[in-house]
Short mmCIF file of C-alpha atoms and ligand atoms in Angstrom, two decimals:
data_model
loop_
_atom_site.label_atom_id
_atom_site.label_comp_id
_atom_site.label_asym_id
_atom_site.label_seq_id
_atom_site.Cartn_x
_atom_site.Cartn_y
_atom_site.Cartn_z
CA UNK Y 1 133.87 95.22 103.11
CA UNK Y 2 133.18 95.39 106.81
CA UNK Y 3 134.35 92.73 109.19
CA UNK Y 4 130.84 91.94 110.46
CA UNK Y 5 129.93 88.27 110.14
CA UNK Y 6 126.35 88.80 108.96
CA UNK Y 7 125.82 85.13 108.31
CA UNK Y 8 126.62 84.19 111.89
CA UNK Y 9 124.61 87.07 113.33
CA UNK Y 10 121.57 86.12 111.26
CA UNK Y 11 121.95 82.50 112.36
CA UNK Y 12 122.31 83.53 116.02
CA UNK Y 13 119.02 85.46 115.72
CA UNK Y 14 117.23 82.60 113.93
CA UNK Y 15 114.91 81.91 116.89
CA UNK Y 16 113.96 85.59 117.08
CA UNK Y 17 113.15 85.67 113.37
CA UNK Y 18 111.31 82.36 113.42
CA UNK Y 19 109.15 83.21 116.44
CA UNK Y 20 108.16 86.56 114.92
CA UNK Y 21 107.38 84.94 111.57
CA UNK Y 22 105.24 82.24 113.19
CA UNK Y 23 103.43 84.79 115.34
CA UNK Y 24 102.59 86.88 112.24
CA UNK Y 25 101.61 83.70 110.42
CA UNK Y 26 99.22 82.71 113.20
CA UNK Y 27 97.61 86.16 113.20
CA UNK Y 28 97.38 87.26 109.56
CA UNK Y 29 95.70 90.56 108.68
CA UNK Y 30 94.37 91.80 105.34
CA UNK Y 31 95.57 94.97 103.61
CA UNK Y 32 95.16 98.21 105.61
CA UNK Y 33 94.01 96.14 108.61
CA UNK Y 34 97.52 95.25 109.81
CA UNK Y 35 96.98 96.87 113.22
CA UNK Y 36 98.29 94.03 115.35
CA UNK Y 37 101.24 93.39 113.03
CA UNK Y 38 102.14 97.08 112.83
CA UNK Y 39 101.92 97.33 116.63
CA UNK Y 40 104.45 94.54 117.08
CA UNK Y 41 106.70 96.02 114.40
CA UNK Y 42 106.64 99.46 116.08
CA UNK Y 43 107.28 97.91 119.51
CA UNK Y 44 110.28 95.92 118.29
CA UNK Y 45 111.77 98.92 116.48
CA UNK Y 46 111.31 101.23 119.50
CA UNK Y 47 113.05 98.66 121.65
CA UNK Y 48 116.08 99.16 119.41
CA UNK Y 49 116.00 102.88 120.15
CA UNK Y 50 114.96 103.81 116.61
CA UNK Y 51 112.93 106.85 115.65
CA UNK Y 52 109.58 105.21 114.78
CA UNK Y 53 106.63 106.66 112.90
CA UNK Y 54 103.30 104.81 112.79
CA UNK Y 55 100.25 105.32 110.59
CA UNK Y 56 102.27 106.06 107.44
CA UNK Y 57 100.14 105.16 104.40
CA UNK Y 58 97.35 104.19 106.84
CA UNK Y 59 98.83 101.19 108.68
CA UNK Y 60 102.49 101.39 107.65
CA UNK Y 61 105.46 101.82 109.99
CA UNK Y 62 108.70 103.67 109.26
CA UNK Y 63 111.87 103.76 111.34
CA UNK Y 64 115.17 105.55 110.84
CA UNK Y 65 118.59 104.28 111.81
CA UNK Y 66 121.42 106.76 111.49
CA UNK Y 67 124.87 105.34 110.88
CA UNK Y 68 128.01 106.73 112.43
CA UNK Y 69 129.40 107.81 109.05
CA UNK Y 70 128.00 110.12 106.39
CA UNK Y 71 126.38 108.43 103.41
CA UNK Y 72 123.19 107.93 101.44
CA UNK Y 73 119.73 107.09 102.72
CA UNK Y 74 118.80 103.52 101.86
CA UNK Y 75 115.13 102.59 102.07
CA UNK Y 76 114.47 98.92 102.77
CA UNK Y 77 110.92 97.66 102.61
CA UNK Y 78 108.93 94.67 103.84
CA UNK Y 79 105.23 94.11 103.16
CA UNK Y 80 102.95 93.06 106.03
CA UNK Y 81 99.58 92.04 104.58
CA UNK Y 82 97.99 88.60 104.20
CA UNK Y 83 95.53 87.18 101.65
CA UNK Y 84 91.84 86.22 101.78
CA UNK Y 85 92.53 82.45 101.69
CA UNK Y 86 91.53 79.73 104.15
CA UNK Y 87 94.76 78.03 105.26
CA UNK Y 88 94.88 74.26 104.82
CA UNK Y 89 98.18 73.62 106.61
CA UNK Y 90 98.05 71.72 109.91
CA UNK Y 91 101.11 73.33 111.55
CA UNK Y 92 100.98 74.67 115.11
CA UNK Y 93 101.48 78.15 113.68
CA UNK Y 94 98.63 77.86 111.14
CA UNK Y 95 96.34 80.87 110.77
CA UNK Y 96 93.88 81.45 113.59
CA UNK Y 97 92.05 84.05 111.54
CA UNK Y 98 89.41 82.20 109.46
CA UNK Y 99 89.60 82.94 105.74
CA UNK Y 100 92.82 84.94 106.07
CA UNK Y 101 96.30 83.54 105.51
CA UNK Y 102 99.89 84.58 104.96
CA UNK Y 103 100.04 82.71 101.65
CA UNK Y 104 102.67 84.89 100.00
CA UNK Y 105 105.37 85.01 102.68
CA UNK Y 106 104.90 88.60 103.84
CA UNK Y 107 105.03 87.25 107.42
CA UNK Y 108 108.61 86.16 106.65
CA UNK Y 109 109.44 89.53 105.04
CA UNK Y 110 108.29 91.46 108.11
CA UNK Y 111 110.11 89.14 110.53
CA UNK Y 112 113.32 89.22 108.46
CA UNK Y 113 113.37 93.01 108.24
CA UNK Y 114 112.91 93.32 112.01
CA UNK Y 115 115.93 91.08 112.44
CA UNK Y 116 117.90 93.17 109.94
CA UNK Y 117 117.02 96.26 112.00
CA UNK Y 118 118.21 94.48 115.12
CA UNK Y 119 121.54 93.50 113.57
CA UNK Y 120 122.25 96.90 112.02
CA UNK Y 121 121.26 98.78 115.20
CA UNK Y 122 124.13 97.00 116.91
CA UNK Y 123 126.51 98.11 114.16
CA UNK Y 124 125.85 101.83 113.75
CA UNK Y 125 129.61 102.31 113.91
CA UNK Y 126 130.01 100.38 110.66
CA UNK Y 127 127.14 102.09 108.89
CA UNK Y 128 127.48 104.81 106.26
CA UNK Y 129 124.38 106.92 105.87
CA UNK Y 130 120.85 106.30 107.07
CA UNK Y 131 118.67 103.22 106.82
CA UNK Y 132 114.95 103.84 106.45
CA UNK Y 133 113.04 100.71 107.47
CA UNK Y 134 109.65 100.65 105.78
CA UNK Y 135 106.92 98.20 106.77
CA UNK Y 136 104.27 98.52 104.10
CA UNK Y 137 100.57 97.62 104.29
CA UNK Y 138 98.36 96.28 101.54
CA UNK Y 139 100.75 95.01 98.88
CA UNK Y 140 98.22 92.59 97.42
CA UNK Y 141 96.63 94.87 94.86
CA UNK Y 142 95.27 97.42 97.31
CA UNK Y 143 97.71 100.29 96.81
CA UNK Y 144 99.79 100.13 99.99
CA UNK Y 145 102.99 101.36 98.35
CA UNK Y 146 101.24 104.28 96.66
CA UNK Y 147 99.60 105.15 99.94
CA UNK Y 148 103.01 105.33 101.67
CA UNK Y 149 104.53 107.28 98.77
CA UNK Y 150 101.68 109.78 99.09
CA UNK Y 151 102.59 110.17 102.76
CA UNK Y 152 106.14 111.10 101.75
CA UNK Y 153 108.00 107.89 102.47
CA UNK Y 154 110.41 108.48 99.55
CA UNK Y 155 111.53 111.93 100.70
CA UNK Y 156 115.30 112.04 100.96
CA UNK Y 157 115.72 108.45 99.82
CA UNK Y 158 118.72 107.69 97.57
CA UNK Y 159 118.49 103.90 97.10
CA UNK Y 160 115.90 101.23 97.74
CA UNK Y 161 116.12 97.52 98.53
CA UNK Y 162 113.50 94.81 99.01
CA UNK Y 163 113.28 91.04 98.80
CA UNK Y 164 110.71 88.29 98.39
CA UNK Y 165 110.87 84.70 99.56
CA UNK Y 166 110.38 82.56 96.45
CA UNK Y 167 108.73 79.16 96.63
CA UNK Y 168 109.31 78.42 92.94
CA UNK Y 169 112.94 77.76 93.87
CA UNK Y 170 114.67 75.83 96.68
CA UNK Y 171 116.44 77.27 99.72
CA UNK Y 172 119.96 78.21 98.68
CA UNK Y 173 118.85 79.75 95.40
CA UNK Y 174 119.03 83.54 95.06
CA UNK Y 175 117.51 85.51 92.19
CA UNK Y 176 119.33 88.82 91.71
CA UNK Y 177 118.69 90.18 88.23
CA UNK Y 178 119.66 93.56 86.76
CA UNK Y 179 117.01 95.36 84.71
CA UNK Y 180 113.37 94.26 84.61
CA UNK Y 181 112.59 91.79 87.41
CA UNK Y 182 108.80 91.90 87.72
CA UNK Y 183 106.24 92.84 85.11
CA UNK Y 184 104.10 95.91 84.63
CA UNK Y 185 100.47 94.95 85.20
CA UNK Y 186 97.34 96.34 83.60
CA UNK Y 187 93.71 95.31 84.01
CA UNK Y 188 91.34 95.47 81.09
CA UNK Y 189 87.56 95.47 80.95
CA UNK Y 190 85.72 95.07 77.67
CA UNK Y 191 82.02 95.57 76.97
CA UNK Y 192 80.92 93.97 73.70
CA UNK Y 193 77.67 95.63 72.75
CA UNK Y 194 75.40 93.96 70.19
CA UNK Y 195 71.68 93.62 69.73
CA UNK Y 196 69.74 91.10 71.77
CA UNK Y 197 66.73 89.11 70.72
CA UNK Y 198 65.13 85.70 70.43
CA UNK Y 199 67.65 82.87 70.14
CA UNK Y 200 65.46 81.26 67.48
CA UNK Y 201 65.92 84.33 65.25
CA UNK Y 202 69.66 85.08 65.24
CA UNK Y 203 69.26 86.95 61.97
CA UNK Y 204 67.42 89.67 63.89
CA UNK Y 205 70.24 90.06 66.44
CA UNK Y 206 73.89 91.11 66.54
CA UNK Y 207 75.23 88.41 68.81
CA UNK Y 208 77.77 89.68 71.40
CA UNK Y 209 78.42 86.12 72.66
CA UNK Y 210 79.84 85.03 69.33
CA UNK Y 211 81.79 88.28 69.05
CA UNK Y 212 83.19 87.85 72.59
CA UNK Y 213 84.27 84.31 71.80
CA UNK Y 214 86.10 85.48 68.68
CA UNK Y 215 87.70 88.30 70.65
CA UNK Y 216 89.09 85.83 73.19
CA UNK Y 217 90.54 83.73 70.38
CA UNK Y 218 91.88 86.68 68.41
CA UNK Y 219 93.58 88.13 71.51
CA UNK Y 220 95.79 85.02 71.59
CA UNK Y 221 97.58 86.43 68.54
CA UNK Y 222 98.57 89.73 70.19
CA UNK Y 223 101.58 88.13 71.89
CA UNK Y 224 102.18 85.22 69.50
CA UNK Y 225 102.11 87.32 66.28
CA UNK Y 226 103.10 90.84 67.34
CA UNK Y 227 105.67 90.61 70.14
CA UNK Y 228 109.32 89.81 69.43
CA UNK Y 229 109.71 86.15 70.50
CA UNK Y 230 112.74 87.18 72.58
CA UNK Y 231 110.62 89.61 74.60
CA UNK Y 232 108.02 88.67 77.19
CA UNK Y 233 104.34 89.58 77.38
CA UNK Y 234 101.08 88.07 78.60
CA UNK Y 235 97.47 88.76 77.62
CA UNK Y 236 95.08 86.72 79.76
CA UNK Y 237 91.29 86.86 79.53
CA UNK Y 238 90.10 85.72 82.93
CA UNK Y 239 86.39 86.60 82.99
CA UNK Y 240 83.73 86.16 80.33
CA UNK Y 241 80.14 86.92 81.21
CA UNK Y 242 76.95 87.18 79.18
CA UNK Y 243 73.36 86.13 79.06
CA UNK Y 244 70.47 85.24 81.31
CA UNK Y 245 68.58 82.40 79.62
CA UNK Y 246 69.05 79.59 77.07
CA UNK Y 247 66.69 81.12 74.54
CA UNK Y 248 67.77 84.76 74.61
CA UNK Y 249 70.61 86.36 72.68
CA UNK Y 250 71.85 88.91 75.25
CA UNK Y 251 72.45 92.52 74.29
CA UNK Y 252 76.02 92.56 75.58
CA UNK Y 253 78.94 90.51 76.86
CA UNK Y 254 81.71 91.45 79.28
CA UNK Y 255 85.33 90.37 79.38
CA UNK Y 256 88.07 91.10 81.87
CA UNK Y 257 91.68 90.18 82.18
CA UNK Y 258 95.24 91.36 82.54
CA UNK Y 259 98.20 92.44 80.40
CA UNK Y 260 101.76 91.90 81.68
CA UNK Y 261 104.89 93.32 80.07
CA UNK Y 262 108.41 94.42 81.03
CA UNK Y 263 109.61 96.88 78.40
CA UNK Y 264 107.76 100.16 77.65
CA UNK Y 265 108.05 99.52 73.88
CA UNK Y 266 106.42 96.14 74.27
CA UNK Y 267 103.73 97.62 76.51
CA UNK Y 268 102.83 100.19 73.84
CA UNK Y 269 102.77 97.61 71.04
CA UNK Y 270 100.64 95.15 73.04
CA UNK Y 271 98.18 97.88 74.03
CA UNK Y 272 97.82 99.09 70.46
CA UNK Y 273 97.35 95.58 69.02
CA UNK Y 274 94.99 94.71 71.85
CA UNK Y 275 92.71 97.65 71.15
CA UNK Y 276 92.83 97.21 67.41
CA UNK Y 277 91.97 93.50 67.72
CA UNK Y 278 89.07 94.00 70.10
CA UNK Y 279 87.50 96.85 68.12
CA UNK Y 280 88.13 95.18 64.77
CA UNK Y 281 86.68 91.80 65.68
CA UNK Y 282 83.66 93.35 67.41
CA UNK Y 283 82.94 95.57 64.44
CA UNK Y 284 83.42 92.78 61.91
CA UNK Y 285 80.79 90.76 63.73
CA UNK Y 286 78.22 93.54 63.91
CA UNK Y 287 78.92 94.67 67.46
CA UNK Y 288 80.97 97.44 69.02
CA UNK Y 289 83.38 97.34 71.94
CA UNK Y 290 84.18 99.66 74.81
CA UNK Y 291 87.54 99.13 76.49
CA UNK Y 292 88.77 100.34 79.87
CA UNK Y 293 92.50 99.83 80.51
CA UNK Y 294 93.81 100.44 84.04
CA UNK Y 295 97.50 100.66 84.88
CA UNK Y 296 97.98 98.72 88.11
CA UNK Y 297 101.74 98.81 88.63
CA UNK Y 298 104.77 99.67 86.51
CA UNK Y 299 107.52 97.07 86.06
CA UNK Y 300 110.06 96.51 88.81
CA UNK Y 301 113.32 97.56 87.15
CA UNK Y 302 116.53 96.85 89.05
CA UNK Y 303 119.34 99.35 88.81
CA UNK Y 304 122.43 97.60 87.34
CA UNK Y 305 124.90 99.21 89.74
CA UNK Y 306 122.92 98.54 92.93
CA UNK Y 307 122.14 95.03 91.70
CA UNK Y 308 125.82 94.33 91.13
CA UNK Y 309 126.54 95.29 94.74
CA UNK Y 310 123.87 92.85 95.96
CA UNK Y 311 125.20 90.12 93.66
CA UNK Y 312 128.77 90.61 94.92
CA UNK Y 313 127.56 90.67 98.52
CA UNK Y 314 125.64 87.43 97.95
CA UNK Y 315 128.59 85.69 96.31
CA UNK Y 316 130.86 86.66 99.18
CA UNK Y 317 128.39 85.70 101.94
CA UNK Y 318 127.09 82.52 100.33
CA UNK Y 319 129.78 81.06 98.08
CA UNK Y 320 127.81 77.80 97.91
CA UNK Y 321 124.56 79.47 96.82
CA UNK Y 322 123.12 79.34 93.33
CA UNK Y 323 122.94 82.96 92.23
CA UNK Y 324 120.56 83.31 89.32
CA UNK Y 325 121.15 86.57 87.45
CA UNK Y 326 118.45 86.05 84.81
CA UNK Y 327 115.34 85.20 86.85
CA UNK Y 328 112.31 87.33 86.00
CA UNK Y 329 108.63 86.86 86.75
CA UNK Y 330 105.45 88.03 85.02
CA UNK Y 331 104.06 88.65 88.50
CA UNK Y 332 103.87 92.27 89.59
CA UNK Y 333 104.75 94.16 92.77
CA UNK Y 334 103.74 97.57 94.00
CA UNK Y 335 107.36 98.02 95.11
CA UNK Y 336 107.63 99.38 91.57
CA UNK Y 337 106.13 102.65 92.86
CA UNK Y 338 109.02 103.01 95.32
CA UNK Y 339 111.62 102.12 92.67
CA UNK Y 340 110.18 104.16 89.84
CA UNK Y 341 112.59 107.08 90.08
CA UNK Y 342 115.05 105.76 92.64
CA UNK Y 343 117.75 103.20 91.86
CA UNK Y 344 117.32 99.96 93.73
CA UNK Y 345 117.32 96.20 93.75
CA UNK Y 346 114.46 93.79 94.40
CA UNK Y 347 115.76 90.26 94.84
CA UNK Y 348 114.35 86.79 95.44
CA UNK Y 349 115.30 84.30 98.14
CA UNK Y 350 114.56 80.65 97.36
CA UNK Y 351 112.33 79.24 100.11
CA UNK Y 352 111.00 75.87 98.93
CA UNK Y 353 111.97 72.44 100.17
CA UNK Y 354 110.19 69.73 98.16
CA UNK Y 355 111.61 66.95 100.37
CA UNK Y 356 109.77 68.46 103.34
CA UNK Y 357 106.64 69.12 101.28
CA UNK Y 358 107.26 72.86 101.49
CA UNK Y 359 106.83 73.77 97.86
CA UNK Y 360 103.22 74.86 97.39
CA UNK Y 361 103.11 77.94 95.17
CA UNK Y 362 102.47 81.46 96.42
CA UNK Y 363 98.78 82.28 97.06
CA UNK Y 364 97.97 78.57 97.61
CA UNK Y 365 96.08 77.38 100.75
CA UNK Y 366 99.00 75.06 101.59
CA UNK Y 367 101.74 77.63 100.99
CA UNK Y 368 104.54 77.45 103.55
CA UNK Y 369 108.28 78.09 103.40
CA UNK Y 370 111.36 76.29 104.63
CA UNK Y 371 112.42 78.61 107.44
CA UNK Y 372 116.08 77.98 106.61
CA UNK Y 373 115.49 80.74 104.05
CA UNK Y 374 115.02 83.29 106.87
CA UNK Y 375 118.66 83.75 107.98
CA UNK Y 376 119.77 83.78 104.35
CA UNK Y 377 117.46 86.68 103.56
CA UNK Y 378 118.40 88.47 106.78
CA UNK Y 379 122.16 88.19 106.21
CA UNK Y 380 121.97 89.17 102.55
CA UNK Y 381 119.76 92.17 103.22
CA UNK Y 382 121.79 93.44 106.19
CA UNK Y 383 125.07 93.05 104.31
CA UNK Y 384 123.65 94.64 101.15
CA UNK Y 385 122.43 97.71 103.06
CA UNK Y 386 125.89 98.18 104.57
CA UNK Y 387 127.56 97.61 101.19
CA UNK Y 388 125.30 100.09 99.35
CA UNK Y 389 125.87 102.71 102.07
CA UNK Y 390 129.61 102.18 101.91
CA UNK Y 391 129.86 102.24 98.11
CA UNK Y 392 127.84 105.41 97.60
CA UNK Y 393 129.23 107.24 100.62
CA UNK Y 394 132.48 107.48 98.71
CA UNK Y 395 131.03 108.90 95.52
NI1 LIG N 401 104.10 88.74 97.86
#
């Protein structure tokens, strides 16, 4: 281990981190529109003397920091985009952009990573290898990570790290889990095609509304009857649309929803059962179904070795912290595209404080974090980068 007191350095830079976070919070920008945010990020990184590249993956920013010692290249990523939500908080740093809000904490991620860059820039002498700071646009389902990957952001990268503030847990909690951490996400669209007609003469129709209703019910058995109870999976139907009038049986119905899984075996089984159920029920009720399945993101799978380094770093830095090594979420993250073939660790930093009323869930109009989480995330990320560089420089 190095002798750097990351905890103290992160605490000393608390005002820097907080003011950046609040500034980003006040001026949130949607995916691929993060021009102001990216401008500030690039400015701060240039001030540190880093080699900065803008416009990567449209509005992304990348900066390189070369350590004094040979070693691997560690990519560390923060996302910058906000959500289309009208903020309901009354704080003096509440969003000034109507209908747009940092309701997931990406403002905190961007601010924390800038502070990490600041700390590590002052410690090049302790650094093995190269740190690639990646500020990603459009994480919220718009393909920001893929867009940066397409622009070559993974070239030469040996390890990847990222973190997320986590309002499901209090400040002081850290979620650092080996293996699957966030789920693979798929979107499905189903057309149930029947035969429309007069509602008073159902015998002359093939009713897609009834078939769609049975499909929704039957899909509840995909997970409950076909997935090992010790594995995790979700099938959620979230949209159901049909019909135009009370006295017409419509010719078709439409369903949409999402499938979430961790393990490839489970994914295959759920997909197969899903398709069989939809087609079988539709056919049994005189209709037919057309299914479109879109892969959105693969699962975020943490590398056991890298994760162990982060866990050990956390235990050493924060002996009083609760380190949860089993936490997983059915949520998904496009960070999976950066971790797909490169070992890495994506960890969670508890950010709620129910006593202060700071525990609204992510993507909620009253979402806000306890800023005491900021220096924790900064210290853990900075120390983990150094530790990963050190460990793999030797091998
Ligand atoms: Ni997020």
